[in-house]
């Protein structure tokens, strides 16, 4: 009876008391309610309102996970009896990444020293969600706290942490104790997988950027939530920045490229990959990658300022060499936004000698003439026509 269900759904959504907290409570009260909503969203005539109700449930879950009181109580219970410790750990695991700022604050609070041993034991048990904020927390000032976090990353064993730990291990400005702890944690992680290799931090960041760019499953944001957190350090405190989940990988790829370039400024591949991820980020937000004009859709990415320039501006500023490298990546991946953005960038900045010739690096624009998307083909053809090459080309 979908007509009746639609009326009830509309009335429920219009009810001021149907808060995210209430929606979550109802979903837990009625067995299989969430699975039913998902089924209705996938294939029914009431999918729109079913999706709105499901979102309300998920918002309630997210609010519950972020609850400051619940997280603070969970940390305090770690020093209690066995039952309290078990409940505390369970709640911290439920909170996931949102628990880490509170845990770090407790470790920095000298009046909470009695909690330190319990936190140190529990921190690695919080799980995968802890890794993203933990690697950013490695930049805080207190060395004793950083060593605890470094130890936790080693015990967690996720390769994602390797370049962040390598950056500390190879930094001569760090204390010997911090560097030693970082090296030990690196070895712990390397032992979890024989395929992992130790590498300089800059190379590690570029490798991690590639993994984000190619959508490696282990690095994806929580697919049950519409928003994903990008963590940053502000005034020596961890702060999450919520962005649309669909741009998370692109934003993190760009971040890793920036980290790689900060350590080794001559990494050409990092610049080209950053540019490709920037084009992809804009396309994922529904923006036109061929434009340099301000677009209100860009405001959804709160990791950027309101006046942040467009991807085309950056691609043109980098110059022909990087635009061609970005285009080569777009062609290889059959990625229309990346290829289209790079071709548009070349139009007007590249000389004919830079566009065509025997050098393999000059061939991407010619290769774009056979790209699957017709708009890329036309834009590439027009760019070549404007350059008026005086000699034949492949």
CSV table of C-alpha atoms in Angstrom, one decimal:
chain,number,residue,atom,x,y,z
A,1,UNK,CA,0.0,0.0,0.0
A,2,UNK,CA,2.5,2.6,-1.2
A,3,UNK,CA,-0.1,5.4,-1.4
A,4,UNK,CA,-0.8,5.1,2.3
A,5,UNK,CA,2.8,4.6,3.1
A,6,UNK,CA,3.7,7.8,1.2
A,7,UNK,CA,1.1,9.8,3.3
A,8,UNK,CA,2.5,8.4,6.6
A,9,UNK,CA,6.1,9.2,5.4
A,10,UNK,CA,5.2,12.8,4.6
A,11,UNK,CA,3.4,13.3,7.9
A,12,UNK,CA,6.4,11.8,9.8
A,13,UNK,CA,8.9,14.1,8.1
A,14,UNK,CA,6.7,17.1,8.8
A,15,UNK,CA,6.5,16.3,12.5
A,16,UNK,CA,8.7,18.7,14.5
A,17,UNK,CA,9.3,15.9,17.1
A,18,UNK,CA,10.8,13.6,14.4
A,19,UNK,CA,14.4,14.6,15.2
A,20,UNK,CA,17.5,12.6,14.2
A,21,UNK,CA,17.7,11.4,17.8
A,22,UNK,CA,14.0,10.2,17.6
A,23,UNK,CA,14.6,8.6,14.2
A,24,UNK,CA,17.5,6.6,15.5
A,25,UNK,CA,15.6,5.5,18.5
A,26,UNK,CA,12.7,4.3,16.3
A,27,UNK,CA,15.0,2.5,13.9
A,28,UNK,CA,16.5,0.6,16.9
A,29,UNK,CA,13.0,-0.2,18.3
A,30,UNK,CA,11.6,-1.7,15.2
A,31,UNK,CA,13.4,-4.7,13.8
A,32,UNK,CA,14.6,-4.6,10.2
A,33,UNK,CA,13.3,-1.0,9.8
A,34,UNK,CA,16.6,0.2,8.4
A,35,UNK,CA,16.9,-2.7,5.9
A,36,UNK,CA,13.3,-2.0,4.8
A,37,UNK,CA,14.1,1.7,4.2
A,38,UNK,CA,17.1,0.8,2.2
A,39,UNK,CA,15.0,-1.6,0.1
A,40,UNK,CA,12.3,1.1,-0.5
A,41,UNK,CA,15.0,3.6,-1.5
A,42,UNK,CA,16.4,1.1,-4.0
A,43,UNK,CA,13.1,0.1,-5.7
A,44,UNK,CA,9.8,1.7,-4.8
A,45,UNK,CA,7.6,4.6,-5.8
A,46,UNK,CA,8.2,6.2,-2.4
A,47,UNK,CA,12.0,6.2,-2.6
A,48,UNK,CA,12.3,10.0,-2.1
A,49,UNK,CA,10.6,10.1,1.3
A,50,UNK,CA,12.1,6.8,2.3
A,51,UNK,CA,15.6,8.3,1.6
A,52,UNK,CA,14.8,11.4,3.7
A,53,UNK,CA,13.7,9.2,6.6
A,54,UNK,CA,16.8,7.0,6.3
A,55,UNK,CA,19.0,10.2,6.2
A,56,UNK,CA,17.3,11.3,9.5
A,57,UNK,CA,18.2,8.0,11.0
A,58,UNK,CA,21.8,8.2,9.9
A,59,UNK,CA,22.1,11.8,11.1
A,60,UNK,CA,20.9,10.6,14.5
A,61,UNK,CA,23.6,7.9,14.5
A,62,UNK,CA,26.3,10.5,13.5
A,63,UNK,CA,25.1,12.8,16.3
A,64,UNK,CA,25.2,10.0,18.8
A,65,UNK,CA,28.7,9.0,17.8
A,66,UNK,CA,29.9,12.6,18.3
A,67,UNK,CA,28.3,13.1,21.7
A,68,UNK,CA,30.9,14.9,23.9
A,69,UNK,CA,29.4,13.6,27.1
A,70,UNK,CA,29.3,10.0,25.9
A,71,UNK,CA,32.9,10.1,24.7
A,72,UNK,CA,34.2,11.8,27.9
A,73,UNK,CA,32.3,9.3,30.1
A,74,UNK,CA,33.7,6.4,28.0
A,75,UNK,CA,37.3,7.6,28.6
A,76,UNK,CA,36.8,8.0,32.3
A,77,UNK,CA,35.3,4.5,32.6
A,78,UNK,CA,38.5,3.0,31.3
A,79,UNK,CA,39.9,3.2,34.8
A,80,UNK,CA,36.9,1.6,36.4
A,81,UNK,CA,36.0,-2.1,37.0
A,82,UNK,CA,36.1,-4.7,34.2
A,83,UNK,CA,32.4,-4.0,33.2
A,84,UNK,CA,33.0,-0.2,33.0
A,85,UNK,CA,36.2,-0.8,31.0
A,86,UNK,CA,34.4,-3.0,28.5
A,87,UNK,CA,31.6,-0.5,28.1
A,88,UNK,CA,34.1,2.4,27.8
A,89,UNK,CA,36.0,0.6,25.0
A,90,UNK,CA,32.7,-0.3,23.3
A,91,UNK,CA,31.6,3.3,23.2
A,92,UNK,CA,35.0,4.5,22.0
A,93,UNK,CA,34.9,2.0,19.2
A,94,UNK,CA,31.4,3.2,18.3
A,95,UNK,CA,32.6,6.9,18.3
A,96,UNK,CA,35.6,5.9,16.1
A,97,UNK,CA,37.4,8.9,14.7
A,98,UNK,CA,35.3,11.4,16.8
A,99,UNK,CA,36.9,9.9,20.0
A,100,UNK,CA,40.4,10.8,19.0
A,101,UNK,CA,40.4,14.6,19.8
A,102,UNK,CA,39.1,13.8,23.3
A,103,UNK,CA,41.6,11.0,23.8
A,104,UNK,CA,44.5,13.4,22.7
A,105,UNK,CA,43.2,16.1,25.1
A,106,UNK,CA,43.1,13.7,28.0
A,107,UNK,CA,46.8,12.6,27.2
A,108,UNK,CA,47.8,16.3,27.3
A,109,UNK,CA,46.0,16.9,30.6
A,110,UNK,CA,48.5,16.4,33.4
A,111,UNK,CA,45.7,16.1,36.0
A,112,UNK,CA,44.5,12.9,34.2
A,113,UNK,CA,47.8,11.0,34.6
A,114,UNK,CA,46.0,8.1,36.2
A,115,UNK,CA,44.2,7.5,32.9
A,116,UNK,CA,47.3,7.4,30.7
A,117,UNK,CA,48.0,3.7,31.0
A,118,UNK,CA,44.4,2.8,30.2
A,119,UNK,CA,44.3,5.1,27.2
A,120,UNK,CA,47.5,3.7,25.9
A,121,UNK,CA,46.2,0.2,26.0
A,122,UNK,CA,42.8,1.1,24.5
A,123,UNK,CA,43.9,3.5,21.8
A,124,UNK,CA,45.0,0.8,19.2
A,125,UNK,CA,41.7,-1.0,19.8
A,126,UNK,CA,39.5,1.9,18.5
A,127,UNK,CA,40.1,0.6,15.0
A,128,UNK,CA,40.6,1.9,11.5
A,129,UNK,CA,38.6,5.1,12.0
A,130,UNK,CA,41.3,6.3,14.4
A,131,UNK,CA,44.0,6.4,11.8
A,132,UNK,CA,43.0,9.6,9.9
A,133,UNK,CA,42.9,11.9,12.9
A,134,UNK,CA,45.9,10.2,14.6
A,135,UNK,CA,48.3,10.9,11.7
A,136,UNK,CA,47.3,14.6,11.8
A,137,UNK,CA,47.7,14.6,15.6
A,138,UNK,CA,51.4,13.7,15.2
A,139,UNK,CA,52.0,17.4,14.6
A,140,UNK,CA,51.0,18.4,18.1
A,141,UNK,CA,53.7,20.0,20.3
A,142,UNK,CA,54.0,17.6,23.2
A,143,UNK,CA,56.6,14.9,22.5
A,144,UNK,CA,55.4,12.5,25.2
A,145,UNK,CA,51.9,12.5,23.7
A,146,UNK,CA,53.2,12.1,20.2
A,147,UNK,CA,55.1,9.0,21.2
A,148,UNK,CA,51.9,7.4,22.6
A,149,UNK,CA,50.1,8.2,19.3
A,150,UNK,CA,53.1,6.9,17.3
A,151,UNK,CA,53.0,3.6,19.3
A,152,UNK,CA,49.2,3.3,18.7
A,153,UNK,CA,49.6,3.7,14.9
A,154,UNK,CA,52.3,1.0,14.9
A,155,UNK,CA,49.9,-1.3,16.8
A,156,UNK,CA,47.0,-0.5,14.6
A,157,UNK,CA,49.1,-1.6,11.6
A,158,UNK,CA,47.5,0.4,8.8
A,159,UNK,CA,50.0,1.2,5.9
A,160,UNK,CA,48.2,4.6,5.5
A,161,UNK,CA,50.3,5.8,8.5
A,162,UNK,CA,53.7,4.9,7.0
A,163,UNK,CA,54.6,8.2,5.2
A,164,UNK,CA,53.5,10.3,8.3
A,165,UNK,CA,55.8,8.1,10.5
A,166,UNK,CA,58.6,8.2,7.9
A,167,UNK,CA,58.4,12.0,7.9
A,168,UNK,CA,59.1,12.0,11.6
A,169,UNK,CA,61.8,9.3,11.5
A,170,UNK,CA,63.8,11.2,8.9
A,171,UNK,CA,63.4,14.7,10.4
A,172,UNK,CA,66.6,15.7,12.1
A,173,UNK,CA,64.8,18.4,14.1
A,174,UNK,CA,62.9,15.7,16.1
A,175,UNK,CA,64.2,14.3,19.4
A,176,UNK,CA,66.1,11.0,19.2
A,177,UNK,CA,63.3,9.3,21.3
A,178,UNK,CA,60.5,10.4,19.0
A,179,UNK,CA,62.4,9.3,15.9
A,180,UNK,CA,63.3,6.0,17.5
A,181,UNK,CA,59.6,5.4,18.3
A,182,UNK,CA,58.6,6.3,14.8
A,183,UNK,CA,61.1,3.8,13.3
A,184,UNK,CA,59.9,1.1,15.6
A,185,UNK,CA,56.2,1.7,14.6
A,186,UNK,CA,57.2,1.7,10.9
A,187,UNK,CA,58.8,-1.8,11.4
A,188,UNK,CA,55.7,-3.0,13.1
A,189,UNK,CA,53.5,-2.0,10.2
A,190,UNK,CA,55.9,-3.4,7.6
A,191,UNK,CA,55.7,-6.8,9.3
A,192,UNK,CA,52.0,-7.0,8.7
A,193,UNK,CA,52.4,-7.3,4.9
A,194,UNK,CA,55.5,-8.7,3.1
A,195,UNK,CA,54.5,-6.6,0.1
A,196,UNK,CA,55.1,-3.4,2.0
A,197,UNK,CA,58.4,-1.6,1.4
A,198,UNK,CA,60.1,1.1,3.5
A,199,UNK,CA,60.5,4.3,1.4
A,200,UNK,CA,61.3,8.0,1.9
A,201,UNK,CA,58.4,10.0,3.3
A,202,UNK,CA,58.0,12.0,0.0
A,203,UNK,CA,57.7,8.9,-2.1
A,204,UNK,CA,55.4,7.4,0.5
A,205,UNK,CA,53.1,10.4,0.4
A,206,UNK,CA,53.0,10.3,-3.4
A,207,UNK,CA,52.2,6.5,-3.3
A,208,UNK,CA,49.4,7.2,-0.8
A,209,UNK,CA,48.1,10.0,-3.1
A,210,UNK,CA,47.9,7.5,-5.9
A,211,UNK,CA,46.0,5.1,-3.7
A,212,UNK,CA,43.4,7.8,-2.9
A,213,UNK,CA,43.2,8.8,-6.6
A,214,UNK,CA,42.6,5.2,-7.7
A,215,UNK,CA,39.9,4.8,-5.0
A,216,UNK,CA,41.6,2.0,-3.0
A,217,UNK,CA,38.8,0.4,-0.9
A,218,UNK,CA,40.7,0.5,2.4
A,219,UNK,CA,41.0,4.3,2.2
A,220,UNK,CA,37.4,5.1,1.4
A,221,UNK,CA,35.3,7.2,3.8
A,222,UNK,CA,32.3,5.6,5.6
A,223,UNK,CA,29.9,4.8,2.7
A,224,UNK,CA,26.9,4.9,5.0
A,225,UNK,CA,27.3,8.6,5.6
A,226,UNK,CA,26.9,11.5,3.2
A,227,UNK,CA,29.7,13.6,4.7
A,228,UNK,CA,33.3,12.6,5.4
A,229,UNK,CA,35.8,14.2,7.8
A,230,UNK,CA,39.1,15.8,6.7
A,231,UNK,CA,41.1,16.3,9.9
A,232,UNK,CA,43.3,19.3,10.6
A,233,UNK,CA,45.2,20.8,13.5
A,234,UNK,CA,44.1,24.2,14.7
A,235,UNK,CA,45.7,25.9,17.7
A,236,UNK,CA,47.3,22.5,18.6
A,237,UNK,CA,43.9,20.8,18.7
A,238,UNK,CA,42.3,18.3,16.3
A,239,UNK,CA,39.4,19.7,14.3
A,240,UNK,CA,37.2,17.8,11.7
A,241,UNK,CA,36.1,19.5,8.5
A,242,UNK,CA,33.0,17.8,7.0
A,243,UNK,CA,32.9,17.6,3.2
A,244,UNK,CA,30.7,15.7,0.7
A,245,UNK,CA,31.8,12.1,0.7
A,246,UNK,CA,32.1,12.0,-3.1
A,247,UNK,CA,35.1,14.4,-3.0
A,248,UNK,CA,36.9,12.9,0.0
A,249,UNK,CA,39.4,10.8,-2.1
A,250,UNK,CA,40.2,13.8,-4.3
A,251,UNK,CA,40.8,16.1,-1.4
A,252,UNK,CA,43.0,13.6,0.4
A,253,UNK,CA,44.9,12.9,-2.8
A,254,UNK,CA,45.7,16.6,-3.1
A,255,UNK,CA,46.7,16.8,0.6
A,256,UNK,CA,49.2,13.9,0.2
A,257,UNK,CA,50.6,15.5,-3.0
A,258,UNK,CA,51.2,18.7,-1.0
A,259,UNK,CA,52.9,16.8,1.8
A,260,UNK,CA,55.1,15.1,-0.8
A,261,UNK,CA,56.1,18.4,-2.4
A,262,UNK,CA,56.8,20.0,0.9
A,263,UNK,CA,59.5,17.4,1.4
A,264,UNK,CA,60.7,17.2,-2.2
A,265,UNK,CA,59.8,20.1,-4.4
A,266,UNK,CA,61.0,18.6,-7.7
A,267,UNK,CA,58.4,15.8,-7.8
A,268,UNK,CA,56.8,16.5,-11.2
A,269,UNK,CA,54.4,13.5,-10.8
A,270,UNK,CA,53.0,15.0,-7.6
A,271,UNK,CA,52.2,18.3,-9.3
A,272,UNK,CA,50.4,16.6,-12.2
A,273,UNK,CA,48.5,14.3,-9.9
A,274,UNK,CA,47.5,17.2,-7.7
A,275,UNK,CA,46.1,19.0,-10.8
A,276,UNK,CA,44.3,15.8,-12.0
A,277,UNK,CA,42.7,15.4,-8.5
A,278,UNK,CA,41.7,19.0,-8.5
A,279,UNK,CA,39.9,18.7,-11.8
A,280,UNK,CA,38.2,15.5,-10.6
A,281,UNK,CA,37.2,17.3,-7.3
A,282,UNK,CA,35.4,20.0,-9.2
A,283,UNK,CA,33.7,17.6,-11.5
A,284,UNK,CA,32.5,15.6,-8.5
A,285,UNK,CA,30.9,18.8,-7.1
A,286,UNK,CA,29.1,19.3,-10.4
A,287,UNK,CA,31.3,22.2,-11.6
A,288,UNK,CA,32.4,23.0,-15.1
A,289,UNK,CA,36.2,22.2,-15.3
A,290,UNK,CA,36.5,24.4,-18.4
A,291,UNK,CA,35.6,27.6,-16.4
A,292,UNK,CA,37.6,29.9,-14.2
A,293,UNK,CA,34.5,31.7,-12.9
A,294,UNK,CA,33.4,31.4,-9.3
A,295,UNK,CA,30.9,28.7,-8.7
A,296,UNK,CA,28.7,28.4,-5.6
A,297,UNK,CA,29.0,24.6,-5.7
A,298,UNK,CA,32.6,25.1,-4.7
A,299,UNK,CA,31.5,26.2,-1.2
A,300,UNK,CA,30.6,22.5,-0.4
A,301,UNK,CA,34.3,21.9,-0.1
A,302,UNK,CA,35.0,23.5,3.3
A,303,UNK,CA,38.7,22.7,3.1
A,304,UNK,CA,39.0,25.6,0.6
A,305,UNK,CA,38.4,29.3,1.2
A,306,UNK,CA,35.6,31.1,-0.6
A,307,UNK,CA,38.1,32.8,-2.9
A,308,UNK,CA,40.0,29.6,-3.8
A,309,UNK,CA,40.9,29.7,-7.5
A,310,UNK,CA,39.5,27.2,-10.0
A,311,UNK,CA,41.4,24.1,-11.1
A,312,UNK,CA,41.8,25.6,-14.6
A,313,UNK,CA,43.7,28.6,-13.1
A,314,UNK,CA,46.1,26.3,-11.4
A,315,UNK,CA,46.7,24.1,-14.4
A,316,UNK,CA,47.5,27.1,-16.6
A,317,UNK,CA,49.7,28.5,-13.9
A,318,UNK,CA,51.7,25.3,-13.7
A,319,UNK,CA,52.5,25.5,-17.4
A,320,UNK,CA,52.5,23.2,-20.4
A,321,UNK,CA,54.7,20.4,-19.1
A,322,UNK,CA,52.4,19.6,-16.2
A,323,UNK,CA,49.2,20.1,-18.2
A,324,UNK,CA,50.5,17.5,-20.7
A,325,UNK,CA,51.3,15.1,-17.8
A,326,UNK,CA,47.8,15.6,-16.4
A,327,UNK,CA,46.3,15.1,-19.8
A,328,UNK,CA,48.2,11.8,-20.3
A,329,UNK,CA,46.8,10.6,-17.0
A,330,UNK,CA,43.3,11.6,-18.0
A,331,UNK,CA,43.7,9.7,-21.3
A,332,UNK,CA,45.1,6.6,-19.7
A,333,UNK,CA,42.2,6.5,-17.2
A,334,UNK,CA,39.5,7.5,-19.8
A,335,UNK,CA,38.6,10.2,-17.3
A,336,UNK,CA,36.7,12.9,-19.1
A,337,UNK,CA,36.8,15.8,-16.5
A,338,UNK,CA,40.6,15.4,-16.1
A,339,UNK,CA,41.2,15.2,-19.8
A,340,UNK,CA,38.9,18.0,-20.6
A,341,UNK,CA,40.3,20.3,-18.0
A,342,UNK,CA,43.9,19.6,-19.1
A,343,UNK,CA,43.1,20.1,-22.8
A,344,UNK,CA,41.4,23.4,-22.0
A,345,UNK,CA,44.4,24.5,-19.9
A,346,UNK,CA,46.7,23.8,-22.9
A,347,UNK,CA,44.5,25.9,-25.1
A,348,UNK,CA,46.2,29.3,-25.0
A,349,UNK,CA,49.3,28.5,-23.0
A,350,UNK,CA,51.1,25.9,-25.1
A,351,UNK,CA,53.2,26.7,-28.1
A,352,UNK,CA,53.1,24.5,-31.1
A,353,UNK,CA,56.5,23.1,-30.3
A,354,UNK,CA,55.3,22.1,-26.9
A,355,UNK,CA,52.1,20.4,-28.3
A,356,UNK,CA,53.4,18.3,-31.2
A,357,UNK,CA,56.7,16.7,-32.1
A,358,UNK,CA,58.7,13.5,-31.9
A,359,UNK,CA,59.1,13.8,-28.1
A,360,UNK,CA,56.9,11.3,-26.4
A,361,UNK,CA,55.9,13.9,-23.8
A,362,UNK,CA,54.3,16.0,-26.5
A,363,UNK,CA,51.9,13.2,-27.7
A,364,UNK,CA,49.0,13.4,-25.2
A,365,UNK,CA,47.3,16.3,-27.0
A,366,UNK,CA,47.4,14.4,-30.3
A,367,UNK,CA,46.2,11.2,-28.5
A,368,UNK,CA,43.3,13.3,-27.2
A,369,UNK,CA,42.0,13.4,-30.8
A,370,UNK,CA,40.8,9.8,-30.4
A,371,UNK,CA,39.5,10.2,-26.8
A,372,UNK,CA,36.1,8.5,-26.2
A,373,UNK,CA,34.3,11.7,-25.2
A,374,UNK,CA,33.5,13.9,-28.2
A,375,UNK,CA,33.9,17.2,-26.3
A,376,UNK,CA,37.5,16.3,-25.4
A,377,UNK,CA,38.2,15.4,-29.0
A,378,UNK,CA,36.8,18.7,-30.3
A,379,UNK,CA,38.6,20.8,-27.6
A,380,UNK,CA,41.9,19.1,-28.5
A,381,UNK,CA,41.3,19.6,-32.2
A,382,UNK,CA,40.6,23.3,-31.7
A,383,UNK,CA,43.7,23.7,-29.6
A,384,UNK,CA,45.8,22.2,-32.3
A,385,UNK,CA,44.1,24.2,-35.0
A,386,UNK,CA,44.8,27.5,-33.1
A,387,UNK,CA,48.5,26.5,-32.8
A,388,UNK,CA,48.7,26.0,-36.6
A,389,UNK,CA,51.5,23.4,-36.6
A,390,UNK,CA,53.6,24.0,-39.7
A,391,UNK,CA,54.7,20.4,-39.9
A,392,UNK,CA,52.9,17.0,-40.1
A,393,UNK,CA,52.3,15.2,-36.8
A,394,UNK,CA,51.3,11.7,-36.0
